[in-house]
């Protein structure tokens, strides 16, 4: 049961669900769902006598359709008009990618090194768009363009990492209170790996109500200890820097012999392990971005429940 109030308990029996349930099913943060309702009128939930929001199955389908348009780059402010167009499947409007616009806005904020502007932009975007989409279409592109030896890039990258990581860590405690699904451990096997994408994935998993633990860089012996101690169901290894692919493959072979916990290899590392993904018995799935990681976790847990 998602709430103690009797009026919610009774309503959910009639196919109406509270906001935490629609968030669990769709993976959209409750903060984002409220913002879509208040600012854009995209959702109109009914209310219980105590003022709690309740959503129908149609609302869930609507949120999922909104997500599909966001993936295509449609700005959230333009979604309502498009959904109201009953002939939208036949006359699709031109779409200017909101992701490119957001990347440009982040570069402007970073170029000025103004913490307040950057914090406001982070709060605004993470309130309106799903975290995994922001990770794939905004955070990763920003980090990628800040690579290299050009003067100022390293400073902007460090500033971006510090401010965004601060925001993500601050929100994790609140999200962790709702976590109820199987545990997922996130690690990096590169000592010099930027921690930001790992923390962004951890935040996204907590939004989806997984009991995620972001442990950063660990040696393989410590990874084994942590996954067992935390009763993890899935291990996610994320990496974007150049690593010894052969050595990592060897470690994964040893892991498969010693542990029954499936592994997801994410980021640039995924390209190295595409061959393993074709082997159903390998226990390794490869994902190039955060959205694929979330889909893979759902797939693995669904298979585990059936087994």
PDB file of C-alpha atoms in Angstrom:
ATOM      1  CA  UNK A   1       0.000   0.000   0.000  1.00  0.00           C
ATOM      2  CA  UNK A   2       1.419   3.409  -0.988  1.00  0.00           C
ATOM      3  CA  UNK A   3      -0.407   5.547   1.576  1.00  0.00           C
ATOM      4  CA  UNK A   4      -1.967   5.021   4.922  1.00  0.00           C
ATOM      5  CA  UNK A   5      -5.084   7.067   4.299  1.00  0.00           C
ATOM      6  CA  UNK A   6      -8.213   4.994   3.910  1.00  0.00           C
ATOM      7  CA  UNK A   7      -9.612   7.185   1.126  1.00  0.00           C
ATOM      8  CA  UNK A   8      -6.563   6.415  -1.016  1.00  0.00           C
ATOM      9  CA  UNK A   9      -6.765   2.716  -0.206  1.00  0.00           C
ATOM     10  CA  UNK A  10     -10.363   2.588  -1.333  1.00  0.00           C
ATOM     11  CA  UNK A  11      -9.739   4.608  -4.488  1.00  0.00           C
ATOM     12  CA  UNK A  12      -6.844   2.456  -5.682  1.00  0.00           C
ATOM     13  CA  UNK A  13      -9.193  -0.505  -5.752  1.00  0.00           C
ATOM     14  CA  UNK A  14     -11.142   1.353  -8.425  1.00  0.00           C
ATOM     15  CA  UNK A  15      -8.130   1.661 -10.786  1.00  0.00           C
ATOM     16  CA  UNK A  16      -6.999   4.995  -9.361  1.00  0.00           C
ATOM     17  CA  UNK A  17      -3.434   5.152  -8.093  1.00  0.00           C
ATOM     18  CA  UNK A  18      -1.442   7.684  -6.014  1.00  0.00           C
ATOM     19  CA  UNK A  19       1.409   9.755  -7.416  1.00  0.00           C
ATOM     20  CA  UNK A  20       4.117   7.401  -6.140  1.00  0.00           C
ATOM     21  CA  UNK A  21       2.612   4.563  -8.171  1.00  0.00           C
ATOM     22  CA  UNK A  22       2.469   6.500 -11.423  1.00  0.00           C
ATOM     23  CA  UNK A  23       6.061   7.568 -10.732  1.00  0.00           C
ATOM     24  CA  UNK A  24       7.091   3.934 -10.207  1.00  0.00           C
ATOM     25  CA  UNK A  25       5.414   2.742 -13.402  1.00  0.00           C
ATOM     26  CA  UNK A  26       6.678   5.553 -15.645  1.00  0.00           C
ATOM     27  CA  UNK A  27       9.938   6.444 -13.913  1.00  0.00           C
ATOM     28  CA  UNK A  28       9.020  10.133 -13.883  1.00  0.00           C
ATOM     29  CA  UNK A  29       9.912  11.896 -10.647  1.00  0.00           C
ATOM     30  CA  UNK A  30       6.955  12.986  -8.497  1.00  0.00           C
ATOM     31  CA  UNK A  31       8.400  16.516  -8.541  1.00  0.00           C
ATOM     32  CA  UNK A  32       8.289  16.427 -12.349  1.00  0.00           C
ATOM     33  CA  UNK A  33       4.732  15.087 -12.428  1.00  0.00           C
ATOM     34  CA  UNK A  34       3.584  17.955 -10.207  1.00  0.00           C
ATOM     35  CA  UNK A  35       5.438  20.472 -12.390  1.00  0.00           C
ATOM     36  CA  UNK A  36       3.787  19.092 -15.530  1.00  0.00           C
ATOM     37  CA  UNK A  37       0.428  19.514 -13.802  1.00  0.00           C
ATOM     38  CA  UNK A  38       0.915  22.994 -12.325  1.00  0.00           C
ATOM     39  CA  UNK A  39       2.868  24.696 -15.093  1.00  0.00           C
ATOM     40  CA  UNK A  40       1.546  23.060 -18.249  1.00  0.00           C
ATOM     41  CA  UNK A  41      -1.745  21.367 -17.361  1.00  0.00           C
ATOM     42  CA  UNK A  42      -0.541  18.090 -18.860  1.00  0.00           C
ATOM     43  CA  UNK A  43      -2.162  16.065 -16.080  1.00  0.00           C
ATOM     44  CA  UNK A  44      -5.407  16.700 -14.212  1.00  0.00           C
ATOM     45  CA  UNK A  45      -5.536  14.220 -11.322  1.00  0.00           C
ATOM     46  CA  UNK A  46      -8.583  13.797  -9.187  1.00  0.00           C
ATOM     47  CA  UNK A  47      -8.296  14.568  -5.469  1.00  0.00           C
ATOM     48  CA  UNK A  48      -9.327  12.642  -2.387  1.00  0.00           C
ATOM     49  CA  UNK A  49     -11.074  14.347   0.517  1.00  0.00           C
ATOM     50  CA  UNK A  50      -7.657  14.903   2.074  1.00  0.00           C
ATOM     51  CA  UNK A  51      -6.247  16.456  -1.069  1.00  0.00           C
ATOM     52  CA  UNK A  52      -4.115  13.562  -2.304  1.00  0.00           C
ATOM     53  CA  UNK A  53      -3.624  13.213  -6.049  1.00  0.00           C
ATOM     54  CA  UNK A  54      -5.010  10.120  -7.759  1.00  0.00           C
ATOM     55  CA  UNK A  55      -4.317   9.067 -11.347  1.00  0.00           C
ATOM     56  CA  UNK A  56      -6.101   6.793 -13.796  1.00  0.00           C
ATOM     57  CA  UNK A  57      -4.684   4.246 -16.231  1.00  0.00           C
ATOM     58  CA  UNK A  58      -5.238   6.848 -18.967  1.00  0.00           C
ATOM     59  CA  UNK A  59      -2.975   9.228 -17.053  1.00  0.00           C
ATOM     60  CA  UNK A  60      -0.226   6.599 -17.063  1.00  0.00           C
ATOM     61  CA  UNK A  61      -0.597   6.193 -20.830  1.00  0.00           C
ATOM     62  CA  UNK A  62      -0.499   9.975 -21.218  1.00  0.00           C
ATOM     63  CA  UNK A  63       2.752  10.248 -19.253  1.00  0.00           C
ATOM     64  CA  UNK A  64       4.288   7.508 -21.383  1.00  0.00           C
ATOM     65  CA  UNK A  65       3.264   9.355 -24.549  1.00  0.00           C
ATOM     66  CA  UNK A  66       4.780  12.557 -23.187  1.00  0.00           C
ATOM     67  CA  UNK A  67       8.023  10.654 -22.609  1.00  0.00           C
ATOM     68  CA  UNK A  68       8.054   9.480 -26.227  1.00  0.00           C
ATOM     69  CA  UNK A  69       7.786  13.065 -27.451  1.00  0.00           C
ATOM     70  CA  UNK A  70      10.525  14.222 -25.099  1.00  0.00           C
ATOM     71  CA  UNK A  71      12.856  11.550 -26.474  1.00  0.00           C
ATOM     72  CA  UNK A  72      12.287  13.042 -29.912  1.00  0.00           C
ATOM     73  CA  UNK A  73      13.407  16.425 -28.605  1.00  0.00           C
ATOM     74  CA  UNK A  74      10.084  18.205 -28.165  1.00  0.00           C
ATOM     75  CA  UNK A  75      10.165  20.843 -25.430  1.00  0.00           C
ATOM     76  CA  UNK A  76       7.802  20.108 -22.547  1.00  0.00           C
ATOM     77  CA  UNK A  77       6.055  23.443 -23.087  1.00  0.00           C
ATOM     78  CA  UNK A  78       4.954  22.359 -26.575  1.00  0.00           C
ATOM     79  CA  UNK A  79       3.594  18.935 -25.622  1.00  0.00           C
ATOM     80  CA  UNK A  80       0.090  19.958 -24.562  1.00  0.00           C
ATOM     81  CA  UNK A  81      -0.805  21.538 -27.906  1.00  0.00           C
ATOM     82  CA  UNK A  82       0.483  18.499 -29.747  1.00  0.00           C
ATOM     83  CA  UNK A  83      -1.473  16.058 -27.575  1.00  0.00           C
ATOM     84  CA  UNK A  84      -4.618  18.082 -28.214  1.00  0.00           C
ATOM     85  CA  UNK A  85      -4.192  17.629 -31.973  1.00  0.00           C
ATOM     86  CA  UNK A  86      -6.194  14.522 -32.816  1.00  0.00           C
ATOM     87  CA  UNK A  87      -4.529  14.287 -36.232  1.00  0.00           C
ATOM     88  CA  UNK A  88      -0.962  14.519 -34.910  1.00  0.00           C
ATOM     89  CA  UNK A  89      -0.079  11.079 -36.257  1.00  0.00           C
ATOM     90  CA  UNK A  90      -0.650  12.305 -39.797  1.00  0.00           C
ATOM     91  CA  UNK A  91       0.652  15.863 -39.579  1.00  0.00           C
ATOM     92  CA  UNK A  92       3.696  15.858 -37.324  1.00  0.00           C
ATOM     93  CA  UNK A  93       5.030  19.336 -36.558  1.00  0.00           C
ATOM     94  CA  UNK A  94       8.708  20.179 -37.073  1.00  0.00           C
ATOM     95  CA  UNK A  95      10.648  19.583 -33.876  1.00  0.00           C
ATOM     96  CA  UNK A  96      13.540  21.796 -32.776  1.00  0.00           C
ATOM     97  CA  UNK A  97      15.495  19.682 -30.318  1.00  0.00           C
ATOM     98  CA  UNK A  98      15.106  20.989 -26.787  1.00  0.00           C
ATOM     99  CA  UNK A  99      18.202  18.991 -25.865  1.00  0.00           C
ATOM    100  CA  UNK A 100      20.464  21.095 -28.100  1.00  0.00           C
ATOM    101  CA  UNK A 101      18.956  24.221 -26.568  1.00  0.00           C
ATOM    102  CA  UNK A 102      19.601  22.959 -23.038  1.00  0.00           C
ATOM    103  CA  UNK A 103      23.191  22.008 -23.852  1.00  0.00           C
ATOM    104  CA  UNK A 104      23.780  25.542 -25.141  1.00  0.00           C
ATOM    105  CA  UNK A 105      22.226  27.025 -21.985  1.00  0.00           C
ATOM    106  CA  UNK A 106      24.504  24.935 -19.779  1.00  0.00           C
ATOM    107  CA  UNK A 107      27.563  26.046 -21.737  1.00  0.00           C
ATOM    108  CA  UNK A 108      26.545  29.674 -21.264  1.00  0.00           C
ATOM    109  CA  UNK A 109      26.161  29.195 -17.497  1.00  0.00           C
ATOM    110  CA  UNK A 110      29.468  27.347 -17.288  1.00  0.00           C
ATOM    111  CA  UNK A 111      31.289  29.951 -19.342  1.00  0.00           C
ATOM    112  CA  UNK A 112      30.335  32.640 -16.829  1.00  0.00           C
ATOM    113  CA  UNK A 113      31.160  30.453 -13.792  1.00  0.00           C
ATOM    114  CA  UNK A 114      28.058  31.765 -12.061  1.00  0.00           C
ATOM    115  CA  UNK A 115      26.973  29.198  -9.509  1.00  0.00           C
ATOM    116  CA  UNK A 116      23.539  30.723  -8.961  1.00  0.00           C
ATOM    117  CA  UNK A 117      22.694  30.635 -12.685  1.00  0.00           C
ATOM    118  CA  UNK A 118      23.927  27.069 -13.008  1.00  0.00           C
ATOM    119  CA  UNK A 119      22.025  25.912  -9.913  1.00  0.00           C
ATOM    120  CA  UNK A 120      18.820  27.514 -11.195  1.00  0.00           C
ATOM    121  CA  UNK A 121      19.239  25.867 -14.607  1.00  0.00           C
ATOM    122  CA  UNK A 122      19.881  22.457 -13.029  1.00  0.00           C
ATOM    123  CA  UNK A 123      16.865  22.748 -10.730  1.00  0.00           C
ATOM    124  CA  UNK A 124      14.650  23.855 -13.612  1.00  0.00           C
ATOM    125  CA  UNK A 125      15.663  21.116 -16.051  1.00  0.00           C
ATOM    126  CA  UNK A 126      15.661  18.272 -13.526  1.00  0.00           C
ATOM    127  CA  UNK A 127      12.178  19.319 -12.389  1.00  0.00           C
ATOM    128  CA  UNK A 128      10.786  19.207 -15.937  1.00  0.00           C
ATOM    129  CA  UNK A 129      12.570  16.320 -17.680  1.00  0.00           C
ATOM    130  CA  UNK A 130      13.265  12.675 -16.737  1.00  0.00           C
ATOM    131  CA  UNK A 131      16.763  12.237 -15.316  1.00  0.00           C
ATOM    132  CA  UNK A 132      17.856   9.473 -17.682  1.00  0.00           C
ATOM    133  CA  UNK A 133      16.976  11.626 -20.699  1.00  0.00           C
ATOM    134  CA  UNK A 134      18.931  14.547 -19.276  1.00  0.00           C
ATOM    135  CA  UNK A 135      21.887  12.241 -18.663  1.00  0.00           C
ATOM    136  CA  UNK A 136      21.889  10.950 -22.251  1.00  0.00           C
ATOM    137  CA  UNK A 137      21.004  14.127 -24.134  1.00  0.00           C
ATOM    138  CA  UNK A 138      22.442  16.908 -21.947  1.00  0.00           C
ATOM    139  CA  UNK A 139      24.923  15.832 -19.244  1.00  0.00           C
ATOM    140  CA  UNK A 140      26.943  13.454 -21.418  1.00  0.00           C
ATOM    141  CA  UNK A 141      27.153  15.874 -24.388  1.00  0.00           C
ATOM    142  CA  UNK A 142      28.228  18.732 -22.094  1.00  0.00           C
ATOM    143  CA  UNK A 143      30.956  16.600 -20.520  1.00  0.00           C
ATOM    144  CA  UNK A 144      32.090  15.423 -23.936  1.00  0.00           C
ATOM    145  CA  UNK A 145      32.472  18.954 -25.311  1.00  0.00           C
ATOM    146  CA  UNK A 146      34.482  19.939 -22.234  1.00  0.00           C
ATOM    147  CA  UNK A 147      37.167  17.332 -22.888  1.00  0.00           C
ATOM    148  CA  UNK A 148      40.565  18.293 -24.245  1.00  0.00           C
ATOM    149  CA  UNK A 149      43.422  20.604 -23.334  1.00  0.00           C
ATOM    150  CA  UNK A 150      41.903  23.901 -24.433  1.00  0.00           C
ATOM    151  CA  UNK A 151      42.323  26.492 -21.651  1.00  0.00           C
ATOM    152  CA  UNK A 152      39.234  26.736 -19.463  1.00  0.00           C
ATOM    153  CA  UNK A 153      37.662  23.407 -20.418  1.00  0.00           C
ATOM    154  CA  UNK A 154      39.055  21.499 -17.442  1.00  0.00           C
ATOM    155  CA  UNK A 155      37.888  24.264 -15.110  1.00  0.00           C
ATOM    156  CA  UNK A 156      34.373  24.293 -16.583  1.00  0.00           C
ATOM    157  CA  UNK A 157      34.202  20.505 -16.426  1.00  0.00           C
ATOM    158  CA  UNK A 158      35.240  20.513 -12.765  1.00  0.00           C
ATOM    159  CA  UNK A 159      32.749  23.296 -11.956  1.00  0.00           C
ATOM    160  CA  UNK A 160      29.905  21.507 -13.756  1.00  0.00           C
ATOM    161  CA  UNK A 161      30.729  18.225 -12.006  1.00  0.00           C
ATOM    162  CA  UNK A 162      30.877  19.817  -8.560  1.00  0.00           C
ATOM    163  CA  UNK A 163      27.616  21.777  -8.799  1.00  0.00           C
ATOM    164  CA  UNK A 164      25.513  19.072 -10.460  1.00  0.00           C
ATOM    165  CA  UNK A 165      26.855  16.334  -8.188  1.00  0.00           C
ATOM    166  CA  UNK A 166      25.959  18.481  -5.184  1.00  0.00           C
ATOM    167  CA  UNK A 167      22.373  18.746  -6.452  1.00  0.00           C
ATOM    168  CA  UNK A 168      22.104  15.004  -7.136  1.00  0.00           C
ATOM    169  CA  UNK A 169      23.515  13.934  -3.782  1.00  0.00           C
ATOM    170  CA  UNK A 170      21.202  16.340  -1.928  1.00  0.00           C
ATOM    171  CA  UNK A 171      18.143  14.791  -3.595  1.00  0.00           C
ATOM    172  CA  UNK A 172      19.119  11.181  -3.044  1.00  0.00           C
ATOM    173  CA  UNK A 173      18.167  11.053   0.625  1.00  0.00           C
ATOM    174  CA  UNK A 174      14.582  12.092  -0.149  1.00  0.00           C
ATOM    175  CA  UNK A 175      14.305   9.615  -3.013  1.00  0.00           C
ATOM    176  CA  UNK A 176      15.815   6.772  -1.002  1.00  0.00           C
ATOM    177  CA  UNK A 177      12.865   6.847   1.374  1.00  0.00           C
ATOM    178  CA  UNK A 178      10.610   5.537  -1.416  1.00  0.00           C
ATOM    179  CA  UNK A 179      13.030   2.889  -2.724  1.00  0.00           C
ATOM    180  CA  UNK A 180      11.467  -0.544  -2.496  1.00  0.00           C
ATOM    181  CA  UNK A 181      12.738  -2.599  -5.439  1.00  0.00           C
ATOM    182  CA  UNK A 182      15.749  -4.901  -5.663  1.00  0.00           C
ATOM    183  CA  UNK A 183      19.189  -3.493  -4.935  1.00  0.00           C
ATOM    184  CA  UNK A 184      21.504  -2.276  -7.708  1.00  0.00           C
ATOM    185  CA  UNK A 185      25.188  -1.529  -7.134  1.00  0.00           C
ATOM    186  CA  UNK A 186      26.921   1.023  -9.383  1.00  0.00           C
ATOM    187  CA  UNK A 187      30.699   1.067  -9.741  1.00  0.00           C
ATOM    188  CA  UNK A 188      33.452   2.355 -11.965  1.00  0.00           C
ATOM    189  CA  UNK A 189      36.524   0.287 -12.786  1.00  0.00           C
ATOM    190  CA  UNK A 190      38.507   3.329 -13.898  1.00  0.00           C
ATOM    191  CA  UNK A 191      40.279   5.286 -11.173  1.00  0.00           C
ATOM    192  CA  UNK A 192      40.175   8.497 -13.230  1.00  0.00           C
ATOM    193  CA  UNK A 193      36.540   8.202 -14.300  1.00  0.00           C
ATOM    194  CA  UNK A 194      34.454  11.344 -13.893  1.00  0.00           C
ATOM    195  CA  UNK A 195      31.900  10.480 -11.168  1.00  0.00           C
ATOM    196  CA  UNK A 196      29.094  12.641 -12.538  1.00  0.00           C
ATOM    197  CA  UNK A 197      27.435  10.143 -14.883  1.00  0.00           C
ATOM    198  CA  UNK A 198      27.608   7.460 -12.197  1.00  0.00           C
ATOM    199  CA  UNK A 199      25.822   9.761  -9.740  1.00  0.00           C
ATOM    200  CA  UNK A 200      23.285  10.773 -12.399  1.00  0.00           C
ATOM    201  CA  UNK A 201      22.452   7.117 -13.034  1.00  0.00           C
ATOM    202  CA  UNK A 202      22.180   6.490  -9.292  1.00  0.00           C
ATOM    203  CA  UNK A 203      19.746   9.411  -8.962  1.00  0.00           C
ATOM    204  CA  UNK A 204      17.694   8.083 -11.874  1.00  0.00           C
ATOM    205  CA  UNK A 205      17.516   4.593 -10.352  1.00  0.00           C
ATOM    206  CA  UNK A 206      16.296   6.055  -7.066  1.00  0.00           C
ATOM    207  CA  UNK A 207      13.590   7.942  -8.982  1.00  0.00           C
ATOM    208  CA  UNK A 208      12.529   4.541 -10.341  1.00  0.00           C
ATOM    209  CA  UNK A 209      12.463   3.354  -6.693  1.00  0.00           C
ATOM    210  CA  UNK A 210      15.400   0.939  -6.961  1.00  0.00           C
ATOM    211  CA  UNK A 211      17.618   0.584  -3.898  1.00  0.00           C
ATOM    212  CA  UNK A 212      20.690   1.895  -5.701  1.00  0.00           C
ATOM    213  CA  UNK A 213      24.131   2.263  -4.165  1.00  0.00           C
ATOM    214  CA  UNK A 214      26.711   4.406  -5.975  1.00  0.00           C
ATOM    215  CA  UNK A 215      30.145   3.199  -4.790  1.00  0.00           C
ATOM    216  CA  UNK A 216      32.456   4.842  -7.308  1.00  0.00           C
ATOM    217  CA  UNK A 217      35.809   3.311  -8.194  1.00  0.00           C
ATOM    218  CA  UNK A 218      36.512  -0.113  -6.653  1.00  0.00           C
ATOM    219  CA  UNK A 219      38.876  -3.003  -7.232  1.00  0.00           C
ATOM    220  CA  UNK A 220      37.197  -6.261  -8.214  1.00  0.00           C
ATOM    221  CA  UNK A 221      37.747  -7.947  -4.848  1.00  0.00           C
ATOM    222  CA  UNK A 222      35.942  -5.062  -3.130  1.00  0.00           C
ATOM    223  CA  UNK A 223      33.139  -5.103  -5.710  1.00  0.00           C
ATOM    224  CA  UNK A 224      32.523  -8.749  -4.808  1.00  0.00           C
ATOM    225  CA  UNK A 225      32.438  -7.946  -1.092  1.00  0.00           C
ATOM    226  CA  UNK A 226      30.028  -5.033  -1.521  1.00  0.00           C
ATOM    227  CA  UNK A 227      27.552  -6.777  -3.809  1.00  0.00           C
ATOM    228  CA  UNK A 228      27.302  -9.723  -1.432  1.00  0.00           C
ATOM    229  CA  UNK A 229      27.045  -7.556   1.699  1.00  0.00           C
ATOM    230  CA  UNK A 230      24.356  -5.366   0.107  1.00  0.00           C
ATOM    231  CA  UNK A 231      22.419  -8.373  -1.295  1.00  0.00           C
ATOM    232  CA  UNK A 232      22.553  -6.739  -4.725  1.00  0.00           C
ATOM    233  CA  UNK A 233      20.544  -8.234  -7.552  1.00  0.00           C
ATOM    234  CA  UNK A 234      22.408  -6.409 -10.331  1.00  0.00           C
ATOM    235  CA  UNK A 235      25.872  -4.892 -10.767  1.00  0.00           C
ATOM    236  CA  UNK A 236      26.269  -1.938 -13.127  1.00  0.00           C
ATOM    237  CA  UNK A 237      29.738  -1.006 -14.349  1.00  0.00           C
ATOM    238  CA  UNK A 238      29.836   2.359 -16.074  1.00  0.00           C
ATOM    239  CA  UNK A 239      32.838   3.727 -17.903  1.00  0.00           C
ATOM    240  CA  UNK A 240      33.620   6.372 -20.490  1.00  0.00           C
ATOM    241  CA  UNK A 241      37.407   6.525 -20.316  1.00  0.00           C
ATOM    242  CA  UNK A 242      39.842   4.275 -22.159  1.00  0.00           C
ATOM    243  CA  UNK A 243      40.493   1.102 -20.174  1.00  0.00           C
ATOM    244  CA  UNK A 244      42.235  -2.206 -20.658  1.00  0.00           C
ATOM    245  CA  UNK A 245      39.332  -3.963 -22.377  1.00  0.00           C
ATOM    246  CA  UNK A 246      41.055  -7.337 -22.370  1.00  0.00           C
ATOM    247  CA  UNK A 247      41.714  -7.161 -18.644  1.00  0.00           C
ATOM    248  CA  UNK A 248      38.139  -6.139 -17.917  1.00  0.00           C
ATOM    249  CA  UNK A 249      36.817  -9.021 -20.006  1.00  0.00           C
ATOM    250  CA  UNK A 250      39.029 -11.403 -18.038  1.00  0.00           C
ATOM    251  CA  UNK A 251      37.676 -10.051 -14.762  1.00  0.00           C
ATOM    252  CA  UNK A 252      34.118 -10.506 -15.991  1.00  0.00           C
ATOM    253  CA  UNK A 253      34.845 -14.124 -16.898  1.00  0.00           C
ATOM    254  CA  UNK A 254      36.088 -14.702 -13.345  1.00  0.00           C
ATOM    255  CA  UNK A 255      33.026 -12.884 -11.986  1.00  0.00           C
ATOM    256  CA  UNK A 256      30.695 -15.216 -13.886  1.00  0.00           C
ATOM    257  CA  UNK A 257      32.389 -18.222 -12.280  1.00  0.00           C
ATOM    258  CA  UNK A 258      32.148 -16.853  -8.756  1.00  0.00           C
ATOM    259  CA  UNK A 259      28.897 -14.889  -8.714  1.00  0.00           C
ATOM    260  CA  UNK A 260      25.382 -15.375 -10.030  1.00  0.00           C
ATOM    261  CA  UNK A 261      24.725 -11.631 -10.031  1.00  0.00           C
ATOM    262  CA  UNK A 262      24.162 -10.350 -13.588  1.00  0.00           C
ATOM    263  CA  UNK A 263      26.302  -7.478 -14.836  1.00  0.00           C
ATOM    264  CA  UNK A 264      25.388  -4.475 -16.968  1.00  0.00           C
ATOM    265  CA  UNK A 265      28.296  -2.783 -18.721  1.00  0.00           C
ATOM    266  CA  UNK A 266      27.404   0.798 -19.627  1.00  0.00           C
ATOM    267  CA  UNK A 267      28.905   3.767 -21.411  1.00  0.00           C
ATOM    268  CA  UNK A 268      31.758   3.503 -23.894  1.00  0.00           C
ATOM    269  CA  UNK A 269      32.690   0.176 -22.317  1.00  0.00           C
ATOM    270  CA  UNK A 270      29.554  -1.312 -23.857  1.00  0.00           C
ATOM    271  CA  UNK A 271      31.101  -1.220 -27.310  1.00  0.00           C
ATOM    272  CA  UNK A 272      33.822  -3.603 -26.122  1.00  0.00           C
ATOM    273  CA  UNK A 273      31.364  -6.189 -24.862  1.00  0.00           C
ATOM    274  CA  UNK A 274      28.768  -6.286 -27.614  1.00  0.00           C
ATOM    275  CA  UNK A 275      29.801  -9.847 -28.442  1.00  0.00           C
ATOM    276  CA  UNK A 276      29.008 -10.962 -24.889  1.00  0.00           C
ATOM    277  CA  UNK A 277      25.500  -9.530 -25.188  1.00  0.00           C
ATOM    278  CA  UNK A 278      24.652 -12.088 -27.871  1.00  0.00           C
ATOM    279  CA  UNK A 279      25.370 -14.947 -25.455  1.00  0.00           C
ATOM    280  CA  UNK A 280      22.269 -15.573 -23.309  1.00  0.00           C
ATOM    281  CA  UNK A 281      24.372 -17.377 -20.714  1.00  0.00           C
ATOM    282  CA  UNK A 282      27.033 -14.720 -20.360  1.00  0.00           C
ATOM    283  CA  UNK A 283      25.303 -12.873 -17.524  1.00  0.00           C
ATOM    284  CA  UNK A 284      26.445  -9.599 -19.122  1.00  0.00           C
ATOM    285  CA  UNK A 285      24.294  -6.996 -20.853  1.00  0.00           C
ATOM    286  CA  UNK A 286      25.725  -3.979 -22.655  1.00  0.00           C
ATOM    287  CA  UNK A 287      24.074  -0.564 -22.662  1.00  0.00           C
ATOM    288  CA  UNK A 288      25.368   2.570 -24.327  1.00  0.00           C
ATOM    289  CA  UNK A 289      23.257   5.050 -22.340  1.00  0.00           C
ATOM    290  CA  UNK A 290      21.218   5.498 -19.183  1.00  0.00           C
ATOM    291  CA  UNK A 291      17.866   4.777 -20.800  1.00  0.00           C
ATOM    292  CA  UNK A 292      19.144   1.411 -21.998  1.00  0.00           C
ATOM    293  CA  UNK A 293      20.471   0.632 -18.502  1.00  0.00           C
ATOM    294  CA  UNK A 294      17.021   1.164 -16.981  1.00  0.00           C
ATOM    295  CA  UNK A 295      15.407  -1.050 -19.626  1.00  0.00           C
ATOM    296  CA  UNK A 296      18.023  -3.761 -19.004  1.00  0.00           C
ATOM    297  CA  UNK A 297      17.456  -3.671 -15.234  1.00  0.00           C
ATOM    298  CA  UNK A 298      13.719  -4.115 -15.729  1.00  0.00           C
ATOM    299  CA  UNK A 299      14.397  -6.986 -18.141  1.00  0.00           C
ATOM    300  CA  UNK A 300      16.748  -8.762 -15.730  1.00  0.00           C
ATOM    301  CA  UNK A 301      14.469  -8.388 -12.708  1.00  0.00           C
ATOM    302  CA  UNK A 302      11.455  -9.553 -14.700  1.00  0.00           C
ATOM    303  CA  UNK A 303      13.366 -12.659 -15.792  1.00  0.00           C
ATOM    304  CA  UNK A 304      14.486 -13.243 -12.183  1.00  0.00           C
ATOM    305  CA  UNK A 305      10.886 -13.091 -10.935  1.00  0.00           C
ATOM    306  CA  UNK A 306       9.778 -15.608 -13.541  1.00  0.00           C
ATOM    307  CA  UNK A 307      12.645 -17.900 -12.641  1.00  0.00           C
TER     308      UNK A 307
END
